[in-house]
Amino acid sequence: MEQPHSRMSLSDPGVPTPGRMYDFFLNGRDHYPADREAALKVLEKIPEAHYMAHANRVFLQRAAGVIARAGVRQFIDVGSGIPTAWNTHEVVHTVNPDAKIVYVDNDPVVLEESREILRKRGETNAIYVDGDVRNPESILQHPEVRDLIDFTQPVGYMHIAIWHFVGDEYNPPGLIRQYMEAVPPGSYLALSHVTADKQDAQKVARFKEVYSNTPSGLHFRTIAEIARFFTGLNYVAPRDGVEADISYVDLWGSKNPSEVDPSHTWLPCGVACKP
């Protein structure tokens, strides 16, 4: 995420950004050598980071599908990154071809590349806008967002692996309340976030070290702190037969939960509905 006075660094190909590093982890092609170098340093110190990124993308796909099948016809995907294969709009459009999707990012390279990708694909119900997750009004009052999204109808928010790039000084739970207050009952929040709970302290330190060279840094939170993001919302059960609660990205929606190891992902997640 963009920090104050960091716009230049976001557009500087010599400075790695989390969004373009994520593209590398997902085997994408829209990143610079600096992003590749930083991502490889992560993999040297945290080999499971590649697995984490792919598990996180699968969670996005499963969550978007569940929310769309619940009848939500419009989505706002904040901190979306570059639309690699099977991004939110592609998943949602398999359920409802007329659904509307707003992607939000503030990396100039991501915005330029993503808008061109959508243009080439002829997408008419999916747009990319420049916005800052720390400033809900920059998104919710954006003219293009207001033109596409009907805020009297339920909205599906995709906040996938974005809040750990926002420090506590911005009060992330309070910001999420602002997002949820702007939409009616029946709206959803899908969220994943890195945690240091039950992880090796040395690996956590290595993670922080690598991301200290990015404009945003990396902010670990406990599962209890992540649960605060869902205050006032009703969890969707991660799968049949289990309690509706926080899960992990490789477990949520999995048909074979015994075959995955959540300790490898570091990423708790949840999907919840506004009552």
GROMACS .gro file of N, CA and C in nm, residues 66-138:
model
  219
   66VAL      N    1  -1.860  -1.803  -0.370
   66VAL     CA    2  -1.963  -1.819  -0.266
   66VAL      C    3  -2.047  -1.693  -0.252
   67ILE      N    4  -1.982  -1.578  -0.252
   67ILE     CA    5  -2.055  -1.452  -0.238
   67ILE      C    6  -2.145  -1.428  -0.359
   68ALA      N    7  -2.095  -1.457  -0.478
   68ALA     CA    8  -2.177  -1.441  -0.599
   68ALA      C    9  -2.297  -1.534  -0.597
   69ARG      N   10  -2.276  -1.657  -0.554
   69ARG     CA   11  -2.387  -1.753  -0.549
   69ARG      C   12  -2.489  -1.716  -0.441
   70ALA      N   13  -2.448  -1.633  -0.345
   70ALA     CA   14  -2.541  -1.583  -0.244
   70ALA      C   15  -2.629  -1.472  -0.300
   71GLY      N   16  -2.604  -1.431  -0.425
   71GLY     CA   17  -2.688  -1.333  -0.491
   71GLY      C   18  -2.628  -1.194  -0.504
   72VAL      N   19  -2.505  -1.174  -0.456
   72VAL     CA   20  -2.441  -1.043  -0.469
   72VAL      C   21  -2.398  -1.023  -0.614
   73ARG      N   22  -2.431  -0.906  -0.668
   73ARG     CA   23  -2.409  -0.879  -0.809
   73ARG      C   24  -2.305  -0.770  -0.834
   74GLN      N   25  -2.239  -0.721  -0.729
   74GLN     CA   26  -2.139  -0.616  -0.746
   74GLN      C   27  -2.032  -0.631  -0.638
   75PHE      N   28  -1.907  -0.608  -0.682
   75PHE     CA   29  -1.792  -0.635  -0.597
   75PHE      C   30  -1.694  -0.519  -0.604
   76ILE      N   31  -1.626  -0.494  -0.491
   76ILE     CA   32  -1.516  -0.399  -0.486
   76ILE      C   33  -1.396  -0.473  -0.431
   77ASP      N   34  -1.294  -0.490  -0.514
   77ASP     CA   35  -1.174  -0.566  -0.480
   77ASP      C   36  -1.062  -0.465  -0.455
   78VAL      N   37  -1.026  -0.446  -0.327
   78VAL     CA   38  -0.932  -0.341  -0.288
   78VAL      C   39  -0.792  -0.398  -0.274
   79GLY      N   40  -0.695  -0.329  -0.334
   79GLY     CA   41  -0.558  -0.379  -0.333
   79GLY      C   42  -0.545  -0.502  -0.420
   80SER      N   43  -0.608  -0.496  -0.535
   80SER     CA   44  -0.630  -0.616  -0.617
   80SER      C   45  -0.507  -0.663  -0.691
   81GLY      N   46  -0.412  -0.574  -0.717
   81GLY     CA   47  -0.298  -0.616  -0.798
   81GLY      C   48  -0.336  -0.635  -0.943
   82ILE      N   49  -0.247  -0.695  -1.018
   82ILE     CA   50  -0.268  -0.716  -1.161
   82ILE      C   51  -0.360  -0.836  -1.182
   83PRO      N   52  -0.458  -0.827  -1.274
   83PRO     CA   53  -0.556  -0.936  -1.290
   83PRO      C   54  -0.499  -1.056  -1.363
   84THR      N   55  -0.426  -1.140  -1.288
   84THR     CA   56  -0.380  -1.266  -1.344
   84THR      C   57  -0.498  -1.360  -1.362
   85ALA      N   58  -0.475  -1.478  -1.414
   85ALA     CA   59  -0.582  -1.571  -1.450
   85ALA      C   60  -0.676  -1.596  -1.332
   86TRP      N   61  -0.806  -1.598  -1.365
   86TRP     CA   62  -0.911  -1.626  -1.269
   86TRP      C   63  -0.908  -1.529  -1.152
   87ASN      N   64  -0.915  -1.404  -1.189
   87ASN     CA   65  -0.930  -1.300  -1.089
   87ASN      C   66  -1.078  -1.283  -1.057
   88THR      N   67  -1.111  -1.187  -0.972
   88THR     CA   68  -1.247  -1.176  -0.919
   88THR      C   69  -1.353  -1.169  -1.028
   89HIS      N   70  -1.333  -1.084  -1.128
   89HIS     CA   71  -1.440  -1.067  -1.227
   89HIS      C   72  -1.464  -1.194  -1.308
   90GLU      N   73  -1.358  -1.271  -1.336
   90GLU     CA   74  -1.377  -1.394  -1.412
   90GLU      C   75  -1.453  -1.498  -1.331
   91VAL      N   76  -1.423  -1.508  -1.203
   91VAL     CA   77  -1.494  -1.603  -1.117
   91VAL      C   78  -1.641  -1.563  -1.104
   92VAL      N   79  -1.664  -1.437  -1.074
   92VAL     CA   80  -1.800  -1.388  -1.052
   92VAL      C   81  -1.883  -1.400  -1.179
   93HIS      N   82  -1.823  -1.374  -1.294
   93HIS     CA   83  -1.899  -1.378  -1.418
   93HIS      C   84  -1.939  -1.520  -1.459
   94THR      N   85  -1.875  -1.621  -1.403
   94THR     CA   86  -1.923  -1.757  -1.428
   94THR      C   87  -2.055  -1.781  -1.357
   95VAL      N   88  -2.082  -1.704  -1.252
   95VAL     CA   89  -2.208  -1.714  -1.178
   95VAL      C   90  -2.312  -1.618  -1.236
   96ASN      N   91  -2.268  -1.495  -1.260
   96ASN     CA   92  -2.358  -1.392  -1.313
   96ASN      C   93  -2.279  -1.306  -1.411
   97PRO      N   94  -2.300  -1.326  -1.541
   97PRO     CA   95  -2.223  -1.251  -1.641
   97PRO      C   96  -2.244  -1.100  -1.635
   98ASP      N   97  -2.352  -1.055  -1.569
   98ASP     CA   98  -2.381  -0.913  -1.562
   98ASP      C   99  -2.328  -0.848  -1.435
   99ALA      N  100  -2.262  -0.923  -1.350
   99ALA     CA  101  -2.210  -0.868  -1.225
   99ALA      C  102  -2.106  -0.759  -1.255
  100LYS      N  103  -2.097  -0.663  -1.165
  100LYS     CA  104  -2.006  -0.549  -1.182
  100LYS      C  105  -1.894  -0.557  -1.079
  101ILE      N  106  -1.773  -0.528  -1.125
  101ILE     CA  107  -1.656  -0.539  -1.039
  101ILE      C  108  -1.570  -0.414  -1.051
  102VAL      N  109  -1.534  -0.357  -0.937
  102VAL     CA  110  -1.438  -0.248  -0.929
  102VAL      C  111  -1.311  -0.301  -0.867
  103TYR      N  112  -1.201  -0.287  -0.936
  103TYR     CA  113  -1.069  -0.317  -0.881
  103TYR      C  114  -1.006  -0.186  -0.836
  104VAL      N  115  -0.940  -0.189  -0.720
  104VAL     CA  116  -0.878  -0.069  -0.665
  104VAL      C  117  -0.732  -0.099  -0.634
  105ASP      N  118  -0.644  -0.011  -0.680
  105ASP     CA  119  -0.503  -0.021  -0.645
  105ASP      C  120  -0.443   0.119  -0.652
  106ASN      N  121  -0.325   0.138  -0.593
  106ASN     CA  122  -0.261   0.269  -0.603
  106ASN      C  123  -0.117   0.260  -0.651
  107ASP      N  124  -0.083   0.147  -0.711
  107ASP     CA  125   0.048   0.132  -0.776
  107ASP      C  126   0.028   0.174  -0.922
  108PRO      N  127   0.094   0.282  -0.967
  108PRO     CA  128   0.073   0.331  -1.103
  108PRO      C  129   0.099   0.225  -1.210
  109VAL      N  130   0.197   0.139  -1.188
  109VAL     CA  131   0.227   0.035  -1.286
  109VAL      C  132   0.113  -0.066  -1.291
  110VAL      N  133   0.063  -0.106  -1.174
  110VAL     CA  134  -0.050  -0.199  -1.169
  110VAL      C  135  -0.170  -0.139  -1.240
  111LEU      N  136  -0.199  -0.013  -1.214
  111LEU     CA  137  -0.315   0.050  -1.275
  111LEU      C  138  -0.303   0.053  -1.427
  112GLU      N  139  -0.189   0.095  -1.477
  112GLU     CA  140  -0.170   0.105  -1.622
  112GLU      C  141  -0.183  -0.031  -1.690
  113GLU      N  142  -0.111  -0.129  -1.635
  113GLU     CA  143  -0.113  -0.263  -1.694
  113GLU      C  144  -0.253  -0.324  -1.686
  114SER      N  145  -0.320  -0.308  -1.572
  114SER     CA  146  -0.449  -0.372  -1.550
  114SER      C  147  -0.556  -0.311  -1.639
  115ARG      N  148  -0.557  -0.181  -1.652
  115ARG     CA  149  -0.655  -0.117  -1.739
  115ARG      C  150  -0.637  -0.162  -1.884
  116GLU      N  151  -0.513  -0.179  -1.925
  116GLU     CA  152  -0.486  -0.224  -2.061
  116GLU      C  153  -0.533  -0.368  -2.080
  117ILE      N  154  -0.512  -0.451  -1.980
  117ILE     CA  155  -0.557  -0.591  -1.987
  117ILE      C  156  -0.709  -0.596  -2.001
  118LEU      N  157  -0.781  -0.520  -1.918
  118LEU     CA  158  -0.927  -0.520  -1.926
  118LEU      C  159  -0.975  -0.465  -2.060
  119ARG      N  160  -0.905  -0.362  -2.111
  119ARG     CA  161  -0.944  -0.303  -2.240
  119ARG      C  162  -0.929  -0.406  -2.351
  120LYS      N  163  -0.816  -0.477  -2.352
  120LYS     CA  164  -0.793  -0.576  -2.457
  120LYS      C  165  -0.894  -0.690  -2.451
  121ARG      N  166  -0.939  -0.722  -2.332
  121ARG     CA  167  -1.036  -0.830  -2.316
  121ARG      C  168  -1.179  -0.785  -2.341
  122GLY      N  169  -1.198  -0.655  -2.361
  122GLY     CA  170  -1.332  -0.603  -2.389
  122GLY      C  171  -1.425  -0.605  -2.269
  123GLU      N  172  -1.368  -0.596  -2.148
  123GLU     CA  173  -1.451  -0.599  -2.027
  123GLU      C  174  -1.527  -0.467  -2.013
  124THR      N  175  -1.657  -0.476  -1.992
  124THR     CA  176  -1.739  -0.356  -1.976
  124THR      C  177  -1.793  -0.341  -1.834
  125ASN      N  178  -1.797  -0.450  -1.759
  125ASN     CA  179  -1.848  -0.444  -1.622
  125ASN      C  180  -1.739  -0.460  -1.518
  126ALA      N  181  -1.615  -0.437  -1.558
  126ALA     CA  182  -1.502  -0.443  -1.466
  126ALA      C  183  -1.411  -0.323  -1.494
  127ILE      N  184  -1.380  -0.247  -1.390
  127ILE     CA  185  -1.296  -0.129  -1.406
  127ILE      C  186  -1.186  -0.128  -1.300
  128TYR      N  187  -1.081  -0.052  -1.327
  128TYR     CA  188  -0.973  -0.030  -1.232
  128TYR      C  189  -0.970   0.118  -1.195
  129VAL      N  190  -0.964   0.148  -1.064
  129VAL     CA  191  -0.956   0.287  -1.021
  129VAL      C  192  -0.840   0.303  -0.923
  130ASP      N  193  -0.791   0.424  -0.914
  130ASP     CA  194  -0.682   0.459  -0.823
  130ASP      C  195  -0.742   0.498  -0.689
  131GLY      N  196  -0.709   0.424  -0.583
  131GLY     CA  197  -0.762   0.454  -0.451
  131GLY      C  198  -0.672   0.399  -0.343
  132ASP      N  199  -0.690   0.449  -0.222
  132ASP     CA  200  -0.606   0.412  -0.109
  132ASP      C  201  -0.695   0.346  -0.004
  133VAL      N  202  -0.666   0.222   0.031
  133VAL     CA  203  -0.749   0.148   0.127
  133VAL      C  204  -0.757   0.221   0.260
  134ARG      N  205  -0.657   0.300   0.294
  134ARG     CA  206  -0.657   0.374   0.420
  134ARG      C  207  -0.752   0.493   0.417
  135ASN      N  208  -0.803   0.527   0.300
  135ASN     CA  209  -0.895   0.640   0.284
  135ASN      C  210  -1.021   0.591   0.214
  136PRO      N  211  -1.116   0.534   0.290
  136PRO     CA  212  -1.236   0.477   0.227
  136PRO      C  213  -1.308   0.573   0.134
  137GLU      N  214  -1.309   0.701   0.168
  137GLU     CA  215  -1.381   0.796   0.084
  137GLU      C  216  -1.318   0.807  -0.055
  138SER      N  217  -1.186   0.786  -0.065
  138SER     CA  218  -1.120   0.793  -0.195
  138SER      C  219  -1.171   0.685  -0.289
   0.00000   0.00000   0.00000
